[in-house]
PDB file of C-alpha atoms in Angstrom:
ATOM      1  CA  UNK U  29     -43.615  29.280  25.051  1.00  0.00           C
ATOM      2  CA  UNK U  30     -42.553  28.576  20.934  1.00  0.00           C
ATOM      3  CA  UNK U  31     -43.796  32.113  19.721  1.00  0.00           C
ATOM      4  CA  UNK U  32     -42.319  33.868  22.799  1.00  0.00           C
ATOM      5  CA  UNK U  33     -38.610  32.108  21.104  1.00  0.00           C
ATOM      6  CA  UNK U  34     -39.484  33.439  17.921  1.00  0.00           C
ATOM      7  CA  UNK U  35     -39.723  37.276  19.445  1.00  0.00           C
ATOM      8  CA  UNK U  36     -37.298  36.552  21.535  1.00  0.00           C
ATOM      9  CA  UNK U  37     -35.236  36.339  18.276  1.00  0.00           C
ATOM     10  CA  UNK U  38     -36.566  39.014  16.415  1.00  0.00           C
ATOM     11  CA  UNK U  39     -34.273  40.959  18.464  1.00  0.00           C
ATOM     12  CA  UNK U  40     -30.331  39.673  17.740  1.00  0.00           C
ATOM     13  CA  UNK U  41     -30.203  35.585  17.693  1.00  0.00           C
ATOM     14  CA  UNK U  42     -29.460  34.031  20.520  1.00  0.00           C
ATOM     15  CA  UNK U  43     -27.998  30.108  22.019  1.00  0.00           C
ATOM     16  CA  UNK U  44     -30.890  27.794  24.259  1.00  0.00           C
ATOM     17  CA  UNK U  45     -28.802  28.962  27.164  1.00  0.00           C
ATOM     18  CA  UNK U  46     -30.138  32.333  26.674  1.00  0.00           C
ATOM     19  CA  UNK U  47     -33.640  31.599  25.445  1.00  0.00           C
ATOM     20  CA  UNK U  48     -34.285  29.473  28.898  1.00  0.00           C
ATOM     21  CA  UNK U  49     -32.476  32.213  31.153  1.00  0.00           C
ATOM     22  CA  UNK U  50     -34.838  34.950  29.751  1.00  0.00           C
ATOM     23  CA  UNK U  51     -37.986  32.849  29.757  1.00  0.00           C
ATOM     24  CA  UNK U  52     -37.164  31.888  33.349  1.00  0.00           C
ATOM     25  CA  UNK U  53     -37.701  27.948  32.118  1.00  0.00           C
ATOM     26  CA  UNK U  54     -34.999  24.776  32.505  1.00  0.00           C
ATOM     27  CA  UNK U  55     -31.730  24.996  29.303  1.00  0.00           C
ATOM     28  CA  UNK U  56     -33.617  21.252  28.767  1.00  0.00           C
ATOM     29  CA  UNK U  57     -37.359  22.705  27.741  1.00  0.00           C
ATOM     30  CA  UNK U  58     -36.187  25.573  25.850  1.00  0.00           C
ATOM     31  CA  UNK U  59     -33.891  23.271  24.264  1.00  0.00           C
ATOM     32  CA  UNK U  60     -37.113  20.997  23.018  1.00  0.00           C
ATOM     33  CA  UNK U  61     -39.060  24.034  21.703  1.00  0.00           C
ATOM     34  CA  UNK U  62     -35.924  25.055  19.739  1.00  0.00           C
ATOM     35  CA  UNK U  63     -35.675  22.159  18.370  1.00  0.00           C
ATOM     36  CA  UNK U  64     -39.285  21.618  17.105  1.00  0.00           C
ATOM     37  CA  UNK U  65     -39.192  25.311  15.615  1.00  0.00           C
ATOM     38  CA  UNK U  66     -35.686  24.498  14.413  1.00  0.00           C
ATOM     39  CA  UNK U  67     -37.390  21.200  12.588  1.00  0.00           C
ATOM     40  CA  UNK U  68     -40.130  23.243  11.698  1.00  0.00           C
ATOM     41  CA  UNK U  69     -37.932  25.804   9.554  1.00  0.00           C
ATOM     42  CA  UNK U  70     -39.142  28.578  11.772  1.00  0.00           C
ATOM     43  CA  UNK U  71     -35.381  28.789  13.283  1.00  0.00           C
ATOM     44  CA  UNK U  72     -32.019  28.023  12.175  1.00  0.00           C
ATOM     45  CA  UNK U  73     -28.587  28.209  13.456  1.00  0.00           C
ATOM     46  CA  UNK U  74     -26.979  31.430  12.161  1.00  0.00           C
ATOM     47  CA  UNK U  75     -23.168  31.397  14.056  1.00  0.00           C
ATOM     48  CA  UNK U  76     -21.835  29.095  16.350  1.00  0.00           C
ATOM     49  CA  UNK U  77     -19.453  29.481  19.268  1.00  0.00           C
ATOM     50  CA  UNK U  78     -16.560  26.960  20.786  1.00  0.00           C
ATOM     51  CA  UNK U  79     -17.122  26.694  23.895  1.00  0.00           C
ATOM     52  CA  UNK U  80     -14.066  23.761  25.436  1.00  0.00           C
ATOM     53  CA  UNK U  81     -16.032  20.650  24.436  1.00  0.00           C
ATOM     54  CA  UNK U  82     -19.296  21.924  23.490  1.00  0.00           C
ATOM     55  CA  UNK U  83     -20.273  23.952  20.502  1.00  0.00           C
ATOM     56  CA  UNK U  84     -22.810  26.745  21.495  1.00  0.00           C
ATOM     57  CA  UNK U  85     -25.393  27.265  18.705  1.00  0.00           C
ATOM     58  CA  UNK U  86     -27.021  30.457  18.100  1.00  0.00           C
ATOM     59  CA  UNK U  87     -30.482  30.406  16.364  1.00  0.00           C
ATOM     60  CA  UNK U  88     -32.267  33.083  14.914  1.00  0.00           C
ATOM     61  CA  UNK U  89     -35.604  33.257  12.800  1.00  0.00           C
ATOM     62  CA  UNK U  90     -35.293  32.443   9.098  1.00  0.00           C
ATOM     63  CA  UNK U  91     -38.136  35.075   8.079  1.00  0.00           C
ATOM     64  CA  UNK U  92     -38.558  38.701   8.706  1.00  0.00           C
ATOM     65  CA  UNK U  93     -42.041  38.362   9.179  1.00  0.00           C
ATOM     66  CA  UNK U  94     -44.174  35.906  11.352  1.00  0.00           C
ATOM     67  CA  UNK U  95     -47.786  36.345  12.100  1.00  0.00           C
ATOM     68  CA  UNK U  96     -48.332  33.847  14.924  1.00  0.00           C
ATOM     69  CA  UNK U  97     -52.373  32.989  15.810  1.00  0.00           C
ATOM     70  CA  UNK U  98     -52.266  32.888  20.014  1.00  0.00           C
ATOM     71  CA  UNK U  99     -55.533  31.200  21.897  1.00  0.00           C
ATOM     72  CA  UNK U 100     -55.664  34.126  24.594  1.00  0.00           C
ATOM     73  CA  UNK U 101     -58.525  36.305  22.613  1.00  0.00           C
ATOM     74  CA  UNK U 102     -58.143  35.556  19.231  1.00  0.00           C
ATOM     75  CA  UNK U 103     -55.804  37.993  18.796  1.00  0.00           C
ATOM     76  CA  UNK U 104     -52.284  37.457  16.146  1.00  0.00           C
ATOM     77  CA  UNK U 105     -48.510  38.651  17.285  1.00  0.00           C
ATOM     78  CA  UNK U 106     -46.595  40.078  14.520  1.00  0.00           C
ATOM     79  CA  UNK U 107     -43.066  39.940  14.576  1.00  0.00           C
ATOM     80  CA  UNK U 108     -41.021  42.415  12.271  1.00  0.00           C
ATOM     81  CA  UNK U 109     -37.939  42.878  10.857  1.00  0.00           C
TER      82      UNK U 109
END
């Protein structure tokens, strides 16, 4: 799931709500994975937007290139920017 989030952020910055919708998962699940990626230093907040009383954060990747190793067929995914 986290590699899919990074792949989505390859194209443009996105909020947790947008990521959840794109991945078809609950917002809370997306938020959990986003926090893990942020703590790991793989993504960061690149913009904020005030929506009523809530500040929506937009996340972007920190590197132009990620090499992600998957369990499936032992192949790596490459994200270029």
